[in-house]
Amino acid sequence: MIGLLVAAPLLGAAVLLCGGRHLNRTGHWLGTALAGVSFVLAAVLFVDMLGRPGDDRALHQHLYSWVPVGGFQADIAFQLDQLSMTFVLLITGVGTLIHLYSVGYMEHDNRRRRFFGYLNLFLAAMLLLVLADNFLLLYVGWEGVGLASYLLIGFWQHKPSAATAAKKAFVVNRVGDAGLAIAIFLMFTTFGTFAFGPVLANAEEATQATLTGIGLMLLLAACGKSAQVPLQSWLGDAMEGPTPVSALIHAATMVTAGVYLITRSGAIFNAAPDAQTAVVVVGAVTLLFGAIIGCAKDDIKKALAGSTMSQIGYMVLAAGLGPIGYAFAIMHLVTHGFFKAGLFLGAGSVMHGMNDEVDMRKYGGLRKYMPVTFVTFGLGYLAIIGFPGLSGFFSKDAIIEAAFAKGGTQGWILGAVTLLGAAITAYYMTRVMLLTFFGEKRWQPDERGNEPHPHESPKTMVIPMVVLAFGSVFAGGLFKFNDAFVNWLRPVTSFEHGHPPIGVAAITTLTVVVLLIGVAAAWLQYGRRPVPVVAPRGSLVTRAARRDLLQDDFNHVVLVRGGEHLTRSLVYVDNKLVDGAVNGTAAAFGGLSGRMRRVQNGFARSYAVSMFGGAALLVAATLLMRAV
């Protein structure tokens, strides 16, 4: 039955992509229904799992031997435990809601059938990734997610910006994928297998150098898929895809894959402290990196993209803390899945009512015209900033506590970073709310004289937003009640309680205080002053943040220009040294043979003189030797 979770959306992708135009009228409902079927199967398996003891909940299904060659054994086999079940419910549940939302959002697109085929393919690939019982099969799902994201980000390929964004995401992710491939090679040469069970159970028997190498390569892979520094540059450009794609990538599928990989490989990182420290550093840097970018974006989707980068940074940081943070990383991942999907779908609803306008400076006062979107988006906003009682409060607060519990100077630094990130999150998300839903209207007629007429979205778009809003409000409290979520994941993540140097109440108070500071700063800047339609030039930091903190400039100078110079240097070496040596040798032998050819002129008299001269030399040499 586990295989059916993957088979349902995979069947939908095959039918929709190969079925022809006669499915244009009904294909979107078929894709949505099959995503729903996968969610229903997941719910049935979840209920069954709850009925069994906590240490006996893992299910395994072996379908067939994929590559049986001597000592190399690769199987198509699935593993459903508490960790993978959490992801399956998130992927299929939120994924189905995004499918339903897309029915209305893509209503007038002539290629809607193909779009839903790609959505189904995305779900199938992500489900394969989290259900695989070995790293090689996980890699297949990993590559499938990369392919589906390429197809969906560039779905409107008639736009050069969309085609470029898709290629950029594909190329950047190939760097991370190379890391995962190298890690799998190292696993097989070290352990003789890449199945989760033997690899993770015997991790401590490998050398520190090997484990560190595997850990760093897994981290590189996670950086690519989860848009973490230094492979984060693709995420903002990925907003060129349709808004439901952004919601799916940011909430339920692609960017969560890196967090899953690190958590699933926890035994390796626990035995490789250097690699674990690298995970923490990457998460902490990206947490602030994405938050700063989110402060300066006027494009509503790109502001939310910076937010995703930052929130995934929280999760990666928590995963790098080891057993005291794994469960909290996944808890924040799930709550983030609710409120970030709701925020992106809310952004799509705003765009739907504003003729696809994405510049928040051209919004204003939309709460009067789109009340349901305002309420659902507002609840997602309160959840992500960590407003007390909502989902994000419980999950983010737990990560902040775990950061302080790291202990020593490192714990204080990480705690300060997570608090600073919380303050910046409150600032940029309040900015998004104020620019979009408050103040006076700032939209103007376009060059053709058409003025937007904002209105509420159709029911197929509103219903998923309402459901996600409920998750944004209640999920965190349910998870935190009696440590339900931690106890659920304990058999997989080996949870350990952390002990922060200051009381939990004090940390919670600090979190609320920095939240209020961030909200107040945004209100003073955008709530009490008129918002210019054209953004002022701003400070040097602001201008850098608008350009994604110069990440593309850095890549261009270091990688593109550096690659060009390296290529030119190699061409010079090839032309002057390699070809010079080869051509020089050939020329030397050619000159020598040309001079020797003069001796062989074809005249008998020349040959006779040569023979006479040689004989004379022999006679002279013989006489000389006798005289001596």
XYZ file of C-alpha atoms in Angstrom, residues 68-530:
463
model
C 21.426 -6.814 -8.609
C 25.043 -7.025 -9.841
C 27.467 -9.029 -7.732
C 28.024 -7.191 -4.460
C 26.083 -4.183 -5.742
C 22.431 -4.439 -4.710
C 19.996 -1.609 -5.411
C 16.339 -2.134 -4.500
C 13.102 -0.328 -5.179
C 11.903 -0.404 -1.587
C 9.993 1.951 0.684
C 10.212 2.816 4.355
C 7.326 4.518 6.152
C 8.172 5.623 9.669
C 7.193 8.608 11.797
C 9.518 10.982 9.949
C 8.477 9.994 6.440
C 4.805 9.874 7.489
C 5.049 13.488 8.658
C 6.348 14.522 5.262
C 3.828 12.381 3.379
C 0.902 14.019 5.172
C 2.347 17.476 4.534
C 3.130 16.817 0.873
C -0.206 15.235 0.009
C -2.371 17.443 2.241
C -0.949 20.838 1.309
C -0.296 19.578 -2.218
C -3.955 18.681 -2.720
C -5.045 22.119 -1.480
C -2.639 23.751 -3.941
C -4.069 21.593 -6.733
C -7.569 22.781 -5.829
C -6.411 26.401 -5.700
C -4.800 25.988 -9.129
C -8.154 25.022 -10.654
C -9.266 28.618 -10.243
C -5.899 30.314 -10.604
C -5.048 28.625 -13.935
C -8.624 28.678 -15.267
C -7.806 30.728 -18.353
C -4.474 29.115 -19.187
C -4.568 27.113 -22.420
C -1.994 24.639 -21.076
C -3.737 23.904 -17.793
C -3.766 20.128 -18.399
C 0.007 20.085 -18.764
C 0.375 22.256 -15.665
C -1.550 19.760 -13.538
C 0.505 16.934 -15.018
C 3.648 18.681 -13.822
C 2.095 19.258 -10.383
C 1.324 15.543 -10.091
C 4.868 14.708 -11.186
C 6.210 17.048 -8.503
C 4.175 15.295 -5.802
C 5.200 11.838 -7.001
C 8.912 12.740 -7.039
C 8.801 14.276 -3.564
C 6.908 11.283 -2.173
C 9.486 8.945 -3.677
C 12.226 11.016 -2.047
C 10.805 10.782 1.481
C 9.587 7.167 1.206
C 12.782 5.610 -0.181
C 14.546 3.226 2.183
C 17.987 3.853 0.670
C 20.011 6.830 -0.477
C 20.162 5.737 -4.112
C 16.381 5.605 -4.506
C 16.199 8.878 -2.582
C 18.520 10.289 -5.241
C 16.039 9.290 -7.948
C 13.300 11.240 -6.192
C 15.782 14.063 -5.587
C 16.428 14.366 -9.321
C 12.719 14.030 -10.074
C 12.004 17.013 -7.848
C 14.670 18.987 -9.717
C 13.128 18.084 -13.067
C 9.586 18.961 -11.966
C 10.726 22.296 -10.520
C 12.462 23.125 -13.807
C 9.289 22.382 -15.760
C 7.054 24.383 -13.413
C 9.287 27.402 -12.833
C 9.646 27.762 -16.596
C 6.028 26.858 -17.334
C 5.445 30.241 -18.979
C 8.561 29.795 -21.095
C 7.363 32.401 -23.584
C 8.657 34.883 -20.986
C 12.474 35.087 -21.216
C 12.658 35.761 -17.466
C 10.796 32.498 -16.705
C 12.967 30.452 -19.045
C 16.110 31.967 -17.521
C 14.870 31.344 -13.959
C 14.154 27.687 -14.744
C 17.621 27.169 -16.179
C 19.197 28.935 -13.229
C 17.366 26.736 -10.713
C 18.335 23.639 -12.686
C 22.032 24.544 -12.949
C 22.445 25.629 -9.322
C 20.762 22.460 -8.110
C 23.114 20.343 -10.200
C 25.944 21.547 -7.967
C 24.112 20.296 -4.891
C 23.158 17.070 -6.655
C 26.824 16.371 -7.315
C 27.356 16.572 -3.558
C 24.659 13.976 -2.920
C 26.126 11.679 -5.582
C 29.595 11.895 -4.018
C 28.124 11.205 -0.571
C 26.429 8.059 -1.910
C 29.694 6.906 -3.506
C 31.497 7.366 -0.182
C 28.748 5.471 1.657
C 28.981 2.491 -0.671
C 32.773 2.294 -0.559
C 32.714 2.623 3.249
C 29.726 0.499 4.246
C 29.181 -1.655 1.145
C 25.578 -0.428 0.896
C 23.520 2.738 0.709
C 20.441 1.447 2.582
C 19.415 3.649 5.498
C 19.496 0.874 8.094
C 23.082 -0.417 7.711
C 24.580 2.985 6.891
C 23.082 4.828 9.852
C 23.512 1.931 12.290
C 27.225 1.566 11.472
C 28.041 5.255 11.054
C 30.250 5.428 14.153
C 32.491 2.651 12.829
C 33.764 4.818 9.947
C 36.697 7.195 10.293
C 36.138 10.851 11.215
C 37.512 11.995 7.873
C 35.074 9.792 5.966
C 32.080 10.833 8.042
C 33.009 14.497 7.747
C 33.319 14.145 3.993
C 29.933 12.426 3.732
C 28.338 15.020 6.016
C 29.717 17.978 4.064
C 28.560 16.494 0.762
C 25.080 15.905 2.193
C 25.086 19.515 3.400
C 26.043 20.693 -0.088
C 23.088 18.758 -1.477
C 20.779 20.279 1.127
C 22.036 23.784 0.301
C 21.047 23.303 -3.323
C 17.528 21.997 -2.764
C 16.723 24.164 0.263
C 18.269 27.369 -1.122
C 20.837 27.815 1.632
C 24.045 29.825 1.378
C 26.002 29.495 -0.909
C 23.494 27.887 -3.333
C 20.564 30.189 -2.605
C 20.591 32.384 -5.705
C 17.895 30.458 -7.619
C 15.044 30.867 -5.133
C 14.088 34.493 -5.786
C 14.106 34.042 -9.562
C 11.917 30.951 -9.192
C 8.994 33.318 -8.497
C 8.665 33.627 -12.283
C 6.577 30.453 -12.203
C 2.817 30.515 -11.518
C 2.020 31.348 -7.883
C 0.739 27.825 -7.005
C 4.184 26.556 -7.999
C 5.778 28.968 -5.556
C 3.473 27.728 -2.809
C 4.245 24.088 -3.590
C 8.017 24.622 -3.765
C 8.201 26.720 -0.606
C 5.722 24.899 1.602
C 5.468 21.201 0.821
C 8.107 19.976 -1.580
C 11.444 21.154 -2.901
C 12.923 23.401 -0.219
C 11.944 20.990 2.538
C 13.994 18.194 0.969
C 17.298 19.439 2.376
C 15.954 19.525 5.933
C 14.630 15.988 5.485
C 18.008 14.785 4.182
C 19.938 16.212 7.144
C 17.443 14.890 9.691
C 17.263 11.441 8.071
C 21.084 11.302 8.080
C 21.262 12.408 11.720
C 23.437 9.470 12.808
C 26.139 10.565 10.347
C 26.116 14.163 11.547
C 26.038 13.108 15.213
C 29.274 11.195 14.620
C 30.851 14.036 12.582
C 30.923 17.164 14.782
C 32.778 19.256 12.196
C 30.099 18.604 9.580
C 27.405 19.281 12.183
C 28.997 22.628 13.006
C 29.011 23.476 9.293
C 25.255 22.792 9.198
C 24.693 25.205 12.094
C 26.806 27.918 10.461
C 25.007 27.593 7.124
C 21.615 27.776 8.831
C 22.543 30.803 10.935
C 24.001 32.734 7.992
C 21.060 31.944 5.716
C 18.570 32.831 8.446
C 19.837 36.419 8.479
C 20.661 36.520 4.757
C 17.107 35.734 3.663
C 15.537 38.000 6.286
C 17.570 41.021 5.149
C 16.620 40.376 1.524
C 12.944 40.148 2.487
C 13.104 43.647 4.014
C 13.949 45.353 0.710
C 11.758 43.571 -1.854
C 8.724 45.371 -3.298
C 7.650 42.281 -5.263
C 5.286 40.474 -2.883
C 6.350 37.020 -4.033
C 10.061 37.801 -3.790
C 9.582 39.192 -0.288
C 7.981 35.876 0.661
C 10.816 34.023 -1.103
C 13.356 35.785 1.115
C 11.173 34.783 4.049
C 11.301 31.134 2.996
C 15.073 31.241 2.724
C 15.227 32.640 6.256
C 12.725 30.186 7.766
C 14.483 27.208 6.180
C 17.633 28.642 7.757
C 15.938 28.267 11.149
C 15.202 24.615 10.325
C 18.736 23.868 9.112
C 20.192 25.521 12.200
C 17.952 23.398 14.422
C 18.897 20.235 12.530
C 22.570 21.122 13.038
C 22.033 21.160 16.795
C 21.641 17.372 16.755
C 19.192 15.434 18.951
C 18.115 18.586 20.810
C 16.994 20.190 17.552
C 15.921 17.565 15.005
C 12.302 17.346 16.179
C 11.959 21.134 16.357
C 13.366 21.512 12.841
C 10.650 19.201 11.493
C 7.989 20.816 13.687
C 8.797 24.252 12.248
C 8.896 22.724 8.774
C 5.319 21.483 9.166
C 3.918 24.680 10.678
C 5.793 26.648 8.011
C 4.120 24.443 5.423
C 0.734 25.742 6.569
C 1.396 29.443 6.943
C 3.817 29.833 4.032
C 1.460 28.013 1.646
C -1.323 30.274 2.907
C 0.807 33.375 2.410
C 1.751 32.449 -1.149
C -1.810 31.535 -2.060
C -2.916 34.819 -0.498
C -0.339 36.642 -2.619
C -1.725 34.850 -5.660
C -5.232 35.922 -4.679
C -4.054 39.547 -4.464
C -2.403 39.261 -7.866
C -5.578 37.688 -9.255
C -7.547 40.744 -8.164
C -4.874 43.235 -9.261
C -4.311 42.158 -12.878
C -1.177 40.193 -11.933
C 0.526 43.220 -10.411
C 3.258 42.131 -7.942
C 4.609 45.509 -6.784
C 3.304 46.100 -3.265
C 3.839 49.845 -3.651
C 0.968 49.779 -6.132
C -1.439 48.077 -3.710
C -2.791 49.657 -0.521
C -6.113 49.352 1.273
C -6.971 45.950 -0.196
C -8.516 44.717 3.059
C -11.705 46.550 2.036
C -11.926 44.795 -1.318
C -10.636 41.312 -0.406
C -11.764 40.598 3.177
C -11.290 36.810 3.121
C -7.849 37.103 1.580
C -6.996 39.754 4.176
C -8.046 37.570 7.111
C -6.370 34.381 5.886
C -3.194 36.194 4.848
C -3.239 38.061 8.158
C -3.404 34.828 10.149
C -0.456 33.485 8.167
C 1.384 36.745 8.894
C 0.756 36.422 12.638
C 1.872 32.790 12.545
C 5.155 33.441 10.750
C 6.183 36.327 13.020
C 5.567 34.091 16.046
C 2.538 35.805 17.548
C 1.789 34.081 20.883
C -0.642 31.199 20.548
C -0.276 30.648 16.795
C 1.674 27.878 15.076
C 4.876 29.755 14.367
C 5.150 30.875 17.982
C 5.444 27.318 19.269
C 7.804 25.983 16.616
C 10.119 28.998 16.278
C 10.261 29.529 20.034
C 11.351 25.898 20.434
C 14.226 26.462 17.980
C 15.319 29.606 19.803
C 15.354 27.669 23.086
C 17.357 24.854 21.484
C 19.848 27.392 20.103
C 20.465 28.802 23.582
C 20.691 25.235 24.924
C 23.707 24.565 22.684
C 25.710 25.900 25.608
C 28.791 28.070 26.013
C 29.646 31.003 23.801
C 28.247 29.224 20.755
C 24.852 28.925 22.435
C 24.717 32.639 23.248
C 25.714 33.552 19.684
C 23.147 31.228 18.108
C 20.472 32.410 20.507
C 21.198 36.032 19.609
C 21.086 35.204 15.888
C 17.699 33.482 16.182
C 16.294 36.402 18.190
C 17.611 38.908 15.660
C 16.063 36.828 12.888
C 12.722 36.909 14.730
C 12.869 40.715 14.957
C 13.689 41.119 11.253
C 10.934 38.633 10.336
C 8.395 40.702 12.266
C 9.648 43.824 10.477
C 9.514 42.646 6.860
C 6.261 40.712 7.235
C 4.580 43.717 8.882
C 5.878 45.747 5.954
C 4.196 43.327 3.539
C 0.899 43.580 5.438
C 0.970 47.383 5.590
C 1.930 47.886 1.955
C -0.691 45.427 0.725
C -3.765 45.750 2.907
C -3.546 49.089 4.747
C -3.314 52.763 3.847
C -4.815 54.434 0.816
C -5.054 52.785 -2.565
C -2.001 53.458 -4.723
C -2.804 51.644 -7.940
C -3.032 53.579 -11.180
C -4.279 52.827 -14.704
C -1.723 51.078 -16.904
C -0.388 52.405 -20.185
C -3.611 51.261 -21.907
C -5.799 53.044 -19.410
C -6.960 49.848 -17.667
C -7.299 50.302 -13.922
C -7.315 47.236 -11.602
C -10.617 46.394 -9.939
C -9.630 44.333 -6.891
C -12.109 41.648 -5.910
C -12.294 38.465 -3.902
C -11.108 35.261 -5.559
C -13.387 32.338 -6.538
C -14.234 29.585 -4.067
C -11.731 27.116 -5.492
C -9.009 29.570 -4.442
C -10.596 30.755 -1.187
C -11.312 27.325 0.354
C -7.654 26.175 0.382
C -6.646 29.532 1.890
C -9.186 29.102 4.710
C -8.055 25.530 5.459
C -4.407 26.610 5.566
C -5.327 29.504 7.860
C -6.757 26.992 10.354
C -3.471 25.087 10.242
C -1.564 28.344 10.738
C -3.549 28.999 13.903
C -3.911 25.595 15.550
C -1.174 23.212 14.308
C 1.609 24.466 16.584
C -0.503 24.264 19.728
C -1.592 20.716 18.906
C 2.026 19.687 18.307
C 3.218 21.292 21.538
C 0.439 19.866 23.727
C 2.004 17.196 25.959
C 5.063 17.266 23.644
C 2.973 15.307 21.144
C 5.153 16.054 18.119
C 8.440 15.439 19.917
C 7.180 12.106 21.256
C 5.932 11.176 17.796
C 9.373 11.646 16.247
C 11.402 10.391 19.200
C 11.955 6.816 17.827
C 13.493 8.300 14.654
C 15.289 11.429 15.866
C 16.459 10.284 19.333
C 15.306 13.484 20.987
C 17.269 14.958 23.891
C 16.057 17.797 26.098
C 18.220 20.896 25.947
C 18.933 23.068 28.973
C 19.211 26.769 28.088
C 21.366 28.930 30.392
C 18.382 31.184 31.050
C 14.819 30.187 31.835
C 12.323 29.240 29.130
C 10.013 32.013 30.334
C 12.803 34.548 29.892
C 13.496 33.325 26.350
C 9.798 33.514 25.482
C 9.642 37.051 26.879
C 12.670 38.079 24.817
C 11.088 36.551 21.716
C 7.868 38.519 22.198
C 9.799 41.723 22.911
C 11.893 41.518 19.717
C 8.712 40.665 17.796
C 7.051 43.840 19.047
C 10.155 45.867 18.232
C 10.101 44.583 14.641
C 6.382 45.309 14.248
C 6.763 48.802 15.745
C 9.699 49.652 13.462
C 7.711 48.649 10.372
C 4.659 50.578 11.574
C 6.699 53.735 12.139
C 8.209 53.504 8.671
C 5.229 52.369 6.602
C 2.106 52.781 8.737
C 2.464 56.425 9.714
C 4.002 57.805 6.550
C 2.792 58.006 2.962
